[in-house]
Coordinates of C-alpha atoms in Angstrom, one line a residue:
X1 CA 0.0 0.0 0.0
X2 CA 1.2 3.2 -1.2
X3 CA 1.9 6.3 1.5
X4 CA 0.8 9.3 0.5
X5 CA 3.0 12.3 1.8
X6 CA 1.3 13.7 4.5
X7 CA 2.6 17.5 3.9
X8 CA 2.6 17.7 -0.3
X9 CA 3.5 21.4 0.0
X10 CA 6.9 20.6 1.4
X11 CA 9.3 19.6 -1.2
X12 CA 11.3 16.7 -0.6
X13 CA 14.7 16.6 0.7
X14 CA 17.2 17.3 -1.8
X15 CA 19.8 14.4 -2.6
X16 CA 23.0 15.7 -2.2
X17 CA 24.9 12.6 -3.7
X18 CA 22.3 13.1 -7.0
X19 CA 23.0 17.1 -7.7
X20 CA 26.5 17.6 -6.6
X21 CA 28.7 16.9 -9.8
X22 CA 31.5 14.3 -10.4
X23 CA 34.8 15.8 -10.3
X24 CA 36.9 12.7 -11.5
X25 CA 37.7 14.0 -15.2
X26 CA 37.3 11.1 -17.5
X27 CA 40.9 10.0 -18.8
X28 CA 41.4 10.3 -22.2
X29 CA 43.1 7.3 -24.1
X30 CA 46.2 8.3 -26.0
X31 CA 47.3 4.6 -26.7
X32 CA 43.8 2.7 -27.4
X33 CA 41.7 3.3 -31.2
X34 CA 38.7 1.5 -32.4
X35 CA 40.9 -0.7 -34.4
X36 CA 42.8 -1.7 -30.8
X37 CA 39.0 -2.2 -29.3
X38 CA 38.0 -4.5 -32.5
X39 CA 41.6 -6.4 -32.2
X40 CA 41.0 -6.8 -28.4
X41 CA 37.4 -8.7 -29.0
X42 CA 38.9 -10.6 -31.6
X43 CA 41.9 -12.0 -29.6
X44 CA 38.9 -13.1 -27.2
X45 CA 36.8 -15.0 -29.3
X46 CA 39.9 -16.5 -30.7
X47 CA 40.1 -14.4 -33.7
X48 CA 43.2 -13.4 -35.2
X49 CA 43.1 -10.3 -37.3
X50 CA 46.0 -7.9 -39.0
X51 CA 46.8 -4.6 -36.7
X52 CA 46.7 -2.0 -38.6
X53 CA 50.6 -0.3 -38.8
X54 CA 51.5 2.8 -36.9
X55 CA 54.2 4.9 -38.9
X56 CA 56.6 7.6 -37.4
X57 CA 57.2 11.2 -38.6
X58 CA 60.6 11.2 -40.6
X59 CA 62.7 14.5 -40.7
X60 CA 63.5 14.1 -44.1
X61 CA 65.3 16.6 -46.7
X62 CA 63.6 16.7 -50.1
X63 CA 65.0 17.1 -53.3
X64 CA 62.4 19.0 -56.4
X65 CA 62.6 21.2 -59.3
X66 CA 60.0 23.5 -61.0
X67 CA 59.4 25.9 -64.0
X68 CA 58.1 29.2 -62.3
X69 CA 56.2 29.8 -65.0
X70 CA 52.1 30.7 -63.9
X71 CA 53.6 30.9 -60.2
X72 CA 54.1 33.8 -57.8
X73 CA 57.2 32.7 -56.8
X74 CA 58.5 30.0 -53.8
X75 CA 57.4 31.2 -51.0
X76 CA 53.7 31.1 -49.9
X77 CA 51.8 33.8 -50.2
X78 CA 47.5 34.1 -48.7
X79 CA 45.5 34.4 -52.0
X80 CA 48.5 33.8 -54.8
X81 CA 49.3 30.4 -56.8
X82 CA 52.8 29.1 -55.3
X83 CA 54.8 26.8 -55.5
X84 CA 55.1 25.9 -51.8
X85 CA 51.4 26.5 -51.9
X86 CA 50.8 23.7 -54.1
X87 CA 53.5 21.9 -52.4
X88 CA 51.7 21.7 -48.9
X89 CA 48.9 20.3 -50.4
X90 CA 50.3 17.2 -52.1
X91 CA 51.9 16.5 -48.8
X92 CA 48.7 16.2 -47.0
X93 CA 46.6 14.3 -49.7
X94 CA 49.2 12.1 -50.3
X95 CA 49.3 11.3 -46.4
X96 CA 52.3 13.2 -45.4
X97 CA 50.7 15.7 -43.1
X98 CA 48.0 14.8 -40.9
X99 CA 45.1 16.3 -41.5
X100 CA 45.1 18.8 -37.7
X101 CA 49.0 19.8 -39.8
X102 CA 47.1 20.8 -42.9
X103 CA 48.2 24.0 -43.6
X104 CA 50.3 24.4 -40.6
X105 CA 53.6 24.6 -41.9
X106 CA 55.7 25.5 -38.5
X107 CA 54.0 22.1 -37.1
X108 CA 55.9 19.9 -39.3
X109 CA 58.9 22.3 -38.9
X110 CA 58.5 22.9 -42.8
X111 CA 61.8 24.8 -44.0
X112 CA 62.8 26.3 -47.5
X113 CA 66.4 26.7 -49.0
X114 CA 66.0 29.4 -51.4
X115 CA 62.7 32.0 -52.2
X116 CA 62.9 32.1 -55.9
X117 CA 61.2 35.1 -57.5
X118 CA 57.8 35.5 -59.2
X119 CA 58.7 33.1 -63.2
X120 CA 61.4 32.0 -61.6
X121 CA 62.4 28.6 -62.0
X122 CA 64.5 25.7 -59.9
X123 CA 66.2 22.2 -60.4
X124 CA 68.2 21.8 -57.1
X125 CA 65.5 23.1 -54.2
X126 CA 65.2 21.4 -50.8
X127 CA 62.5 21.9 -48.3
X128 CA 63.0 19.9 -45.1
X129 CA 59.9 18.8 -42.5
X130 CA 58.9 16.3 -40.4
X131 CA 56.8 13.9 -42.8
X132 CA 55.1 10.6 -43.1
X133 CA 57.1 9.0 -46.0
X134 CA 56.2 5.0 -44.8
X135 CA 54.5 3.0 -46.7
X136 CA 56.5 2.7 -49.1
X137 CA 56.4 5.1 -52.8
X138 CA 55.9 7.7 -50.8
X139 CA 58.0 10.2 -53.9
X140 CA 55.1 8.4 -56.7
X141 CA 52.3 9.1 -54.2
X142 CA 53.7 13.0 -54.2
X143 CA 54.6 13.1 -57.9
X144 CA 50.9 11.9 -58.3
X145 CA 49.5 14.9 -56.7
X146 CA 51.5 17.5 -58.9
X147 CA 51.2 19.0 -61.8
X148 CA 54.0 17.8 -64.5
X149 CA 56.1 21.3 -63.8
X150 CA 56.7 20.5 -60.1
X151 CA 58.8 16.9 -59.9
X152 CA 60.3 15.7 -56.6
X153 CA 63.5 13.7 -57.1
X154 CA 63.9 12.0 -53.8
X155 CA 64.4 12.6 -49.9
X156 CA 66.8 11.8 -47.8
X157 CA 67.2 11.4 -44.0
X158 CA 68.8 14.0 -41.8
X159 CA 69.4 15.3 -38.9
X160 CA 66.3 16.2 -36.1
X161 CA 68.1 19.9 -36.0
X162 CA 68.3 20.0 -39.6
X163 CA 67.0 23.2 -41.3
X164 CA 67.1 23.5 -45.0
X165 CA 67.7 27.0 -44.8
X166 CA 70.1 27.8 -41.8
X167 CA 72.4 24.9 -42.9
X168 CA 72.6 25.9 -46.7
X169 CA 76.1 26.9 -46.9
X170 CA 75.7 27.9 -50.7
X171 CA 73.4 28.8 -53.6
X172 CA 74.2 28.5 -57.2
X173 CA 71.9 30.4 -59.7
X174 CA 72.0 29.8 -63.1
X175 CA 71.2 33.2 -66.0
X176 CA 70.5 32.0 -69.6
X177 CA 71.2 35.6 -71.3
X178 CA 71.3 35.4 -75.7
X179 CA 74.9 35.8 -77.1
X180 CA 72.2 38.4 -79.5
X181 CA 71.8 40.1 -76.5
X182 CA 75.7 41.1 -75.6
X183 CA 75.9 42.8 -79.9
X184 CA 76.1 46.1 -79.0
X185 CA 74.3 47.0 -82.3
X186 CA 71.6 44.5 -81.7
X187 CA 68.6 46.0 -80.7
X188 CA 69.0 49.0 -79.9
X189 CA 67.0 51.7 -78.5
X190 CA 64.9 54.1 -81.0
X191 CA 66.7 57.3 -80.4
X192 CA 70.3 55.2 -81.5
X193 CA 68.1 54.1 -84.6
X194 CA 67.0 57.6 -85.4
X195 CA 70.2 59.3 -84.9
X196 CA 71.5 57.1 -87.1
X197 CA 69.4 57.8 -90.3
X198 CA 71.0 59.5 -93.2
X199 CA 74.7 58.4 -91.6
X200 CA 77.1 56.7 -93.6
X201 CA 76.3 53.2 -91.5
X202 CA 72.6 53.5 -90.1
X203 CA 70.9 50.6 -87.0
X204 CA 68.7 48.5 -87.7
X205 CA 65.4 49.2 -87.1
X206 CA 62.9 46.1 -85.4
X207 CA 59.6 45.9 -86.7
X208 CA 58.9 43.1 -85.1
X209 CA 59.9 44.5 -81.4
X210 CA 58.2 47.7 -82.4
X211 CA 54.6 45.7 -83.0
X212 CA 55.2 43.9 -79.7
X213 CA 56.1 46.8 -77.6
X214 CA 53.0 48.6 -78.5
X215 CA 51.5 45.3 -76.7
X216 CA 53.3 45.4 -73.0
X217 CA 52.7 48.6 -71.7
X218 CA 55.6 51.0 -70.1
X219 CA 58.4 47.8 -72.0
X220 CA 59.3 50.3 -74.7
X221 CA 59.6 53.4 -72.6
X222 CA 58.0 56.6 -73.4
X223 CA 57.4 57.1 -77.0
X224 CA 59.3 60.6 -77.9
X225 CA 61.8 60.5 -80.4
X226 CA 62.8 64.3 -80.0
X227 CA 65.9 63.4 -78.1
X228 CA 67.8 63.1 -81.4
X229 CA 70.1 66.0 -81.1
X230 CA 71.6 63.9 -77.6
X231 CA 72.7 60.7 -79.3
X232 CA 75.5 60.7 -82.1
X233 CA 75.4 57.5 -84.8
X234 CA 76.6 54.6 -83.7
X235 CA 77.8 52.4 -86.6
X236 CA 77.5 49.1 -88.0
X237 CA 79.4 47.3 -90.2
X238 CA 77.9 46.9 -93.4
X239 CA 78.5 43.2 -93.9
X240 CA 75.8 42.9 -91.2
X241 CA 72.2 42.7 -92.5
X242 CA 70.2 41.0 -89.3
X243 CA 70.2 42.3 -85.9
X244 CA 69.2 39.0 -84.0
X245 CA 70.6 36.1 -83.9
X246 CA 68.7 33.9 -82.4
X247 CA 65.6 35.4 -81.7
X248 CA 63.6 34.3 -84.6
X249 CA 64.6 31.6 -87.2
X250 CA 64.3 33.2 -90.5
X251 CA 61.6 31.1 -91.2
X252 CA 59.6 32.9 -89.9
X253 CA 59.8 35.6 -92.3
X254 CA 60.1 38.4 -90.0
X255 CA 59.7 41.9 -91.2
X256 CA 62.8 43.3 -90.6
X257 CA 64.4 46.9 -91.7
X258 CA 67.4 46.8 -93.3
X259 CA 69.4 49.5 -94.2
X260 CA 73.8 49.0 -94.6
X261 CA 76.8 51.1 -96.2
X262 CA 79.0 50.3 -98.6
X263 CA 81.8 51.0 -95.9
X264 CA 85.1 48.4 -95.3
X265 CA 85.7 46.4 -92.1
X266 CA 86.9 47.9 -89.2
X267 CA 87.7 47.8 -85.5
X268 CA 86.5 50.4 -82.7
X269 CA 88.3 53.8 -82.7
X270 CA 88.3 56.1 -80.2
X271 CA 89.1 58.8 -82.4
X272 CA 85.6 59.0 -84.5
X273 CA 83.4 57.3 -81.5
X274 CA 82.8 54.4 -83.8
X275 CA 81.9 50.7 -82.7
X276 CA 82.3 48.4 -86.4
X277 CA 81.9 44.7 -85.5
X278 CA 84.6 42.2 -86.7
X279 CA 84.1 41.3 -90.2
X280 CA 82.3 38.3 -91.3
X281 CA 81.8 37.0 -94.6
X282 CA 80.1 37.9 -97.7
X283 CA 76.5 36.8 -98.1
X284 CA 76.5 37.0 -101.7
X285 CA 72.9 38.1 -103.1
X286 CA 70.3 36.5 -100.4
X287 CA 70.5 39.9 -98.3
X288 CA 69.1 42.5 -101.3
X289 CA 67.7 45.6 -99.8
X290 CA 64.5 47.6 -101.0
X291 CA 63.1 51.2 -99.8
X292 CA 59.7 49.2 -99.2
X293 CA 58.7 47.7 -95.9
X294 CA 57.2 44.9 -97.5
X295 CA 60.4 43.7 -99.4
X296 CA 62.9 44.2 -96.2
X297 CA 62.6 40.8 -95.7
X298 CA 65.7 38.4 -95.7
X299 CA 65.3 35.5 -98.1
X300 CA 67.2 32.8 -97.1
X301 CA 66.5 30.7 -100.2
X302 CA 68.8 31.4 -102.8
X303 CA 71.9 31.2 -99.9
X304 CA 73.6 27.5 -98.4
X305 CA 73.6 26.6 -94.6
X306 CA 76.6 28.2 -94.0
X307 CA 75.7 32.1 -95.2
X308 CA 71.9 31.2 -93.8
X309 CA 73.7 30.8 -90.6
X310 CA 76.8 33.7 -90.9
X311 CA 73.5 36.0 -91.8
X312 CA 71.7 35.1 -89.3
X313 CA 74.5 35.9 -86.7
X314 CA 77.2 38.8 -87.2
X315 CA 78.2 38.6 -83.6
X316 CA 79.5 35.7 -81.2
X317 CA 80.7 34.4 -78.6
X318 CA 84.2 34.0 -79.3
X319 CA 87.3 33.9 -77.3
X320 CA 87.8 38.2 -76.9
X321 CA 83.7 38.4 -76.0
X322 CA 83.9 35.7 -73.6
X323 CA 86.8 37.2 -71.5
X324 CA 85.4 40.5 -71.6
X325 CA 82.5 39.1 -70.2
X326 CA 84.0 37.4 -67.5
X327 CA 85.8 40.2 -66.8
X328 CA 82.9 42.3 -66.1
X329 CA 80.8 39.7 -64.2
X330 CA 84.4 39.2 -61.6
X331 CA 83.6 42.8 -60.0
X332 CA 80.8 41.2 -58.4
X333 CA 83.2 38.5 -56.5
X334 CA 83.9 39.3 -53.1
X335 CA 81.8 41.0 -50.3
X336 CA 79.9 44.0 -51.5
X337 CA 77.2 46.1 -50.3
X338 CA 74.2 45.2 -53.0
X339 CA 71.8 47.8 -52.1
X340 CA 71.5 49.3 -55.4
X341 CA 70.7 45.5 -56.9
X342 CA 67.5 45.0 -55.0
X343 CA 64.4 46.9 -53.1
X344 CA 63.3 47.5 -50.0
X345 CA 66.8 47.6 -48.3
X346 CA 68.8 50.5 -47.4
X347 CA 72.4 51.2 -48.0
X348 CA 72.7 51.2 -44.3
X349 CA 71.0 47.6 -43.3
X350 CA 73.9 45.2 -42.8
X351 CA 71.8 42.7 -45.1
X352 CA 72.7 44.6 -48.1
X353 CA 76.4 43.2 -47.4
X354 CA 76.5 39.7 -49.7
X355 CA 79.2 38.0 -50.4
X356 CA 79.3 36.1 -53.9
X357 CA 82.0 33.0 -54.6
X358 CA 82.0 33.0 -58.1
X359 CA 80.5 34.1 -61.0
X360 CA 81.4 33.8 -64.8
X361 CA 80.1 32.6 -68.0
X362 CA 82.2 30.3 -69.6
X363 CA 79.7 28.4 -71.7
X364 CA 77.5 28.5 -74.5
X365 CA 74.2 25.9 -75.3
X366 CA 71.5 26.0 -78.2
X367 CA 68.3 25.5 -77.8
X368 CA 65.9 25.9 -80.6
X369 CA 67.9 27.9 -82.7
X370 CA 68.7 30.1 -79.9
X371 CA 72.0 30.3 -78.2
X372 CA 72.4 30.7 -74.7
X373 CA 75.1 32.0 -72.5
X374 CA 75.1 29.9 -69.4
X375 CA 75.7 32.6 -66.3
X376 CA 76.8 30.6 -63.4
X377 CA 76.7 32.9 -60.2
X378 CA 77.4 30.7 -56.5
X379 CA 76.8 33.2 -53.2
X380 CA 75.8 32.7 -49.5
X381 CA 72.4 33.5 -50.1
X382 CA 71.0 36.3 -52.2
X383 CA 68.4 39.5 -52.0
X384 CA 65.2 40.2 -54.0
X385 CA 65.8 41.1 -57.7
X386 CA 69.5 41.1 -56.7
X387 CA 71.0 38.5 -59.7
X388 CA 68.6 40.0 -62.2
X389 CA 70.0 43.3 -61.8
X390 CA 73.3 41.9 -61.9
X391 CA 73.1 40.4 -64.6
X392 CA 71.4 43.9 -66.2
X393 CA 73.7 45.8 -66.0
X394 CA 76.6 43.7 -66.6
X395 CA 74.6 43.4 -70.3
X396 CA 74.3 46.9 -70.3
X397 CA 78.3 47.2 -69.8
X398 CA 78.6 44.6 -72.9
X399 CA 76.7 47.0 -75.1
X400 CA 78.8 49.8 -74.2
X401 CA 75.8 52.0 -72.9
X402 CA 77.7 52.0 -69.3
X403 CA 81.5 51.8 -68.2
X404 CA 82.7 48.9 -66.1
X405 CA 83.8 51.1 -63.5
X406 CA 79.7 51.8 -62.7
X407 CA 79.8 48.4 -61.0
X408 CA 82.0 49.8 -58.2
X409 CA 80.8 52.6 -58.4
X410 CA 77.2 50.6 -57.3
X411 CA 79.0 49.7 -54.2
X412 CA 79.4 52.6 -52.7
X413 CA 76.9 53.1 -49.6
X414 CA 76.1 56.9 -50.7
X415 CA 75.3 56.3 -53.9
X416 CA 72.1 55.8 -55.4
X417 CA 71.8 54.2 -59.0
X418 CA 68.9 53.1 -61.0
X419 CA 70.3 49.9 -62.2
X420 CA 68.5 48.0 -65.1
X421 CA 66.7 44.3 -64.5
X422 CA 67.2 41.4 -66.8
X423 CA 63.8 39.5 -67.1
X424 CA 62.8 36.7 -64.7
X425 CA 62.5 34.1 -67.3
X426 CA 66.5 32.7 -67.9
X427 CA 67.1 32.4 -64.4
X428 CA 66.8 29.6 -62.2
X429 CA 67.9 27.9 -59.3
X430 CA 70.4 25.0 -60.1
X431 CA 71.7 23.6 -56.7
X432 CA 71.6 24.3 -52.8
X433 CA 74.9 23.2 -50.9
X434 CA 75.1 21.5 -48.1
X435 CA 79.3 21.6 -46.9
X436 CA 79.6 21.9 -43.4
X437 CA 76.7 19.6 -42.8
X438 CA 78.3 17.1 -45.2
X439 CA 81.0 17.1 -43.0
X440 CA 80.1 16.8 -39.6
X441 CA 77.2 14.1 -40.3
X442 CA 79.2 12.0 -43.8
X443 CA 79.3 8.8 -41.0
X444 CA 75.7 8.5 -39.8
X445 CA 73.8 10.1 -42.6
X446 CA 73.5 10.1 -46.3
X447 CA 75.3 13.3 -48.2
X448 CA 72.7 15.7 -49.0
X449 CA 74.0 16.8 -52.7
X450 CA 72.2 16.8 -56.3
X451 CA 74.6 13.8 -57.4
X452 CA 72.0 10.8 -56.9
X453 CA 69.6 13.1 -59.0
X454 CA 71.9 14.9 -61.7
X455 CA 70.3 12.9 -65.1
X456 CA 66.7 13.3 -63.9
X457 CA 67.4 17.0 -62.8
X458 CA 69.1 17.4 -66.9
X459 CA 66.0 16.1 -68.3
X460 CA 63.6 18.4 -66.5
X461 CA 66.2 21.0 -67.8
X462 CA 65.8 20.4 -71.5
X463 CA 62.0 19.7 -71.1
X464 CA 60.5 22.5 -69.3
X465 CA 62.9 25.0 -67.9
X466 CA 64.9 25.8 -71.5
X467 CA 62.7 25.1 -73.4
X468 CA 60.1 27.4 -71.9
X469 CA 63.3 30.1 -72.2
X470 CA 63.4 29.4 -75.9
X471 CA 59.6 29.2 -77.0
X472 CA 58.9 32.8 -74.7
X473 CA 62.1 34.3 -76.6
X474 CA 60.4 33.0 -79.7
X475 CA 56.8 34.1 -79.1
X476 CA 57.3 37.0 -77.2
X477 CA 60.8 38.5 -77.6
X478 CA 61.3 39.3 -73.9
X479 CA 65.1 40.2 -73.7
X480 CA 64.5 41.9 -76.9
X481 CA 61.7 44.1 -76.3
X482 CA 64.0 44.6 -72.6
X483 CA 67.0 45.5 -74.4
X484 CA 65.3 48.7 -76.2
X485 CA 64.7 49.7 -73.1
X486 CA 68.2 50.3 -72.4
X487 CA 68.9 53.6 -72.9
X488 CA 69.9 56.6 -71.3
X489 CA 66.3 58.2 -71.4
X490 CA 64.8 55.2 -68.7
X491 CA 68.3 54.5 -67.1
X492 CA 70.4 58.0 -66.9
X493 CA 72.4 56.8 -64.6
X494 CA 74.0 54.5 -67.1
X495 CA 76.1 57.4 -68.1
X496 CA 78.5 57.1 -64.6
X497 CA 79.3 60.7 -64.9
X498 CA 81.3 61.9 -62.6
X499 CA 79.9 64.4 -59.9
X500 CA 79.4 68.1 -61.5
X501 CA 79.6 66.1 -65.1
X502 CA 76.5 68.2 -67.8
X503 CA 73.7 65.3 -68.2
X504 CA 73.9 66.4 -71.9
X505 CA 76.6 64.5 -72.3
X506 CA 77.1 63.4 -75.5
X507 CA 77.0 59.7 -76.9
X508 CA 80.3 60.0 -78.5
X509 CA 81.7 61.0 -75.2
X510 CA 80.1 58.5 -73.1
X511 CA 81.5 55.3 -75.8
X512 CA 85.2 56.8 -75.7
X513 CA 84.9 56.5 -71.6
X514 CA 83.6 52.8 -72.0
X515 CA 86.1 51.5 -73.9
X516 CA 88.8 52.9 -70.9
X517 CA 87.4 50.9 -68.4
X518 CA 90.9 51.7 -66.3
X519 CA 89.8 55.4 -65.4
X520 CA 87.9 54.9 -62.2
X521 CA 85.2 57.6 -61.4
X522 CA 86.1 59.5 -58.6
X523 CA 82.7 60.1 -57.4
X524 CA 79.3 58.9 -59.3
X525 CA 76.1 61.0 -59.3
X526 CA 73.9 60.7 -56.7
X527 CA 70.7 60.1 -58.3
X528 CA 68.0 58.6 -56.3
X529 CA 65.3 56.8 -58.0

């Protein structure tokens, strides 16, 4: 029989072990998964079933290349396509990075040896992490999650301290610059070709480059040819009749200009401020001239290999030009201040100090129809824009627009120069050093080096990175269209005056100090940009 509560008003007495809250924390299992749980009941009933394999985070360096091309450069960057960017990602679908990592770079200790530039390209980078590389294909799983411009090589094991960056003793860039591109008297800048009309040897005037700087704004400089009366003629040997030679094949029947003398050979003289080119041979009739546009085009028909090849080409890269060259690039050996070869760093910031190892052009390669110089440059590390304008201004040296002594003249931590910029597109990173690491680790670790990977890294060469050089050169004319922009009118300070020196100076004047590259200048204009 049930009892009724005699006092229903009253509320009951409140259970005190019911409301007052557990405070044992429930432990959380760090060793124990549902596939532990399932393979627990199974060992009960008897069952025997396959654990599933636990792997371990590798620090691991690894070896890729790229073609920059379509990228924003290396380094990642919120809201721009890169190659680290797309990097990341195939590390976490192809099970590298877990997925709490994705996108997390610092927790997998994710480490770059080199930030290439925006089109820049690389065959010898190394990124180092903490990665998932078991099961095994690990490099075909990451490969597989790529695009066919981004190819890993390999990794390699290495040290849990190891940082790709802080223990890169070395860098070695690689510049592919036209031999067309170190003629002084091929493509020039318009005022040169104007103030050359009506002389006894006139420039060549490019059609082609004309029609394609109308295309890329601000390439071609401003368009005023009233600055006549400030450049002298420069001339050109007659036996010369094509200004590039390599940028297109002259099957391509490219409108091209051209208008020669009936003048001898002859060498530079410093008396009548003349630059003639080293004779070459006669090419017979396949070069006739006509006053129309639509005739100035060479015919290559009626001429054998060797005069189709001699036309296409009046300059080289013979012994005298190679030395020169190397001669010119050596100023930048040694530990300099670079401020006036990048951006955003002040003569005063002790990163503007570098110090480059090496740097010379020895060798020559051809890659459809083009021919390269191969600009081999090996530093410590490097600054924004800083090879690039190197290289820029070493050209401009080559085709006596600027005296050698300029480069020095760069140096100097109270002087401000404008220096030209070589386009992205012929440089790229060829191989990241790894010395004093080498050293100390050569008995319990594998050397970390380009060796293992040097025909695979050729063929991605030849493939994408000169290739790409060679078809842009083709289809676009980039160092072309940037070599008419060399010219005293966009870079005045190409003229390394000395300070009080008229900024009328005269062609003819400037050529004569060129060509005495022993006369230092005592002190440069200081003309900020």
């Amino acid at each position: 029989m049930e009892v009724e509560n005699p006092n229903p008003s009253a509320d009951p007495q409140p259970q005190e072990e019911e409301q007052q809250p557990n405070s044992k924390k429930l432990k959380m299992s760090t060793t124990t998964s549902d596939d532990d749980e399932n393979y627990d009941k199974a060992a009960a009933d008897g069952t025997i079933l396959p654990r599933k394999p636990r792997y371990k985070r590798r620090k691991i360096a690894i070896f890729f290349a790229y073609c920059g091309v379509g990228y924003q450069g290396m380094q990642k960057n919120p809201g721009a396509k890169t190659i680290e960017g797309d990097l990341e990602e195939a590390l976490y679908h192809s099970g590298a990075v877990p997925e709490q990592d994705r996108g997390l770079p610092k927790r997998f200790d994710f480490a770059r040896s080199a930030r290439t530039d925006k089109g820049v390209s690389a065959v010898g980078q190394v990124v180092s992490g903490r990665f998932y590389v078991d099961p095994p294909g690990f490099i075909e799983r990451l490969n597989s999650k790529l695009s066919p411009q981004i190819r890993i090589f390999g990794f390699k094991r290495v040290t849990g301290s190891f940082n790709a960056k802080k223990f890169c003793d070395r860098r070695r860039y690689v510049y592919l610059i036209p031999v067309f591109a170190l003629d002084p008297s091929c493509h020039r800048d318009r005022e040169s070709v104007l103030a050359s009309v009506g002389s006894e040897n006139e420039l060549v005037k490019c059609l082609e480059c004309s029609e394609r700087g109308r295309k890329v704004f601000g390439v071609m400089g401003k368009r005023n040819f009233n600055s006549k009366s400030d450049f002298e003629a420069v001339s050109v040997d007659s036996s010369i009749t094509l200004n590039t030679s390599s940028l297109l094949e002259l099957e391509n029947d490219e409108n091209i200009v051209v208008k020669t003398s009936e003048n001898g050979n002859g060498n530079y003289s410093a008396d009548d401020n003349k630059f003639n080119p080293e004779p070459v041979k006669d090419l017979g009739d396949g070069a006739a001239q006509s006053d129309k546009v639509e005739e100035d085009k060479v015919d290559c028909g009626n001429v054998d290999g060797n005069s189709k090849l001699e036309k296409r080409s009046g300059f080289s890269y013979g012994e005298q030009e190679r030395e020169r060259f190397n001669r010119i690039l050596k100023f930048y050996e040694g530990t300099h201040n670079f401020h006036n070869f990048t951006t955003r760093t002040k003569a005063e910031d002790p990163s503007a100090k570098r110090y480059i190892i090496s740097f010379n052009a020895n060798t020559t390669i051809k890659v459809d129809g083009i021919e390269l110089v191969k600009c081999e440059v090996i530093g410590q590390s490097f600054m924004l824009h800083q090879i690039r304008k190197m290289i820029g201004l070493a050209v401009a040296i080559m085709r006596n627009i600027a005296p050698e002594s300029l480069i020095e003249t760069a140096f100097e931590q109270n002087v401000n120069i404008n220096v030209p910029m070589a386009p992205e597109v012929g440089l790229y990173l060829d191989e990241c050093f790894f010395s004093s690491y080498n050293k100390k680790w050569k008995d319990s670790h594998e050397e970390l080096s380009m060796k293992a990977y040097a025909e695979e890294a050729e063929d991605f060469k030849m493939k994408y990175i000169y290739s790409h050089i060679a078809s842009t050169e083709h289809k676009d004319g980039v160092v072309a269209l940037w070599l008419h922009s060399l010219n005293y009118r966009n870079y005045s300070d190409l003229r390394g005056l000395n300070s009080g020196q008229s900024t009328e100076t005269k062609c003819d004047e400037f050529v004569d100090n060129c060509q005495n590259t022993d006369v230092k200048h005592n002190e440069a204009v200081d003309t900020a940009e």
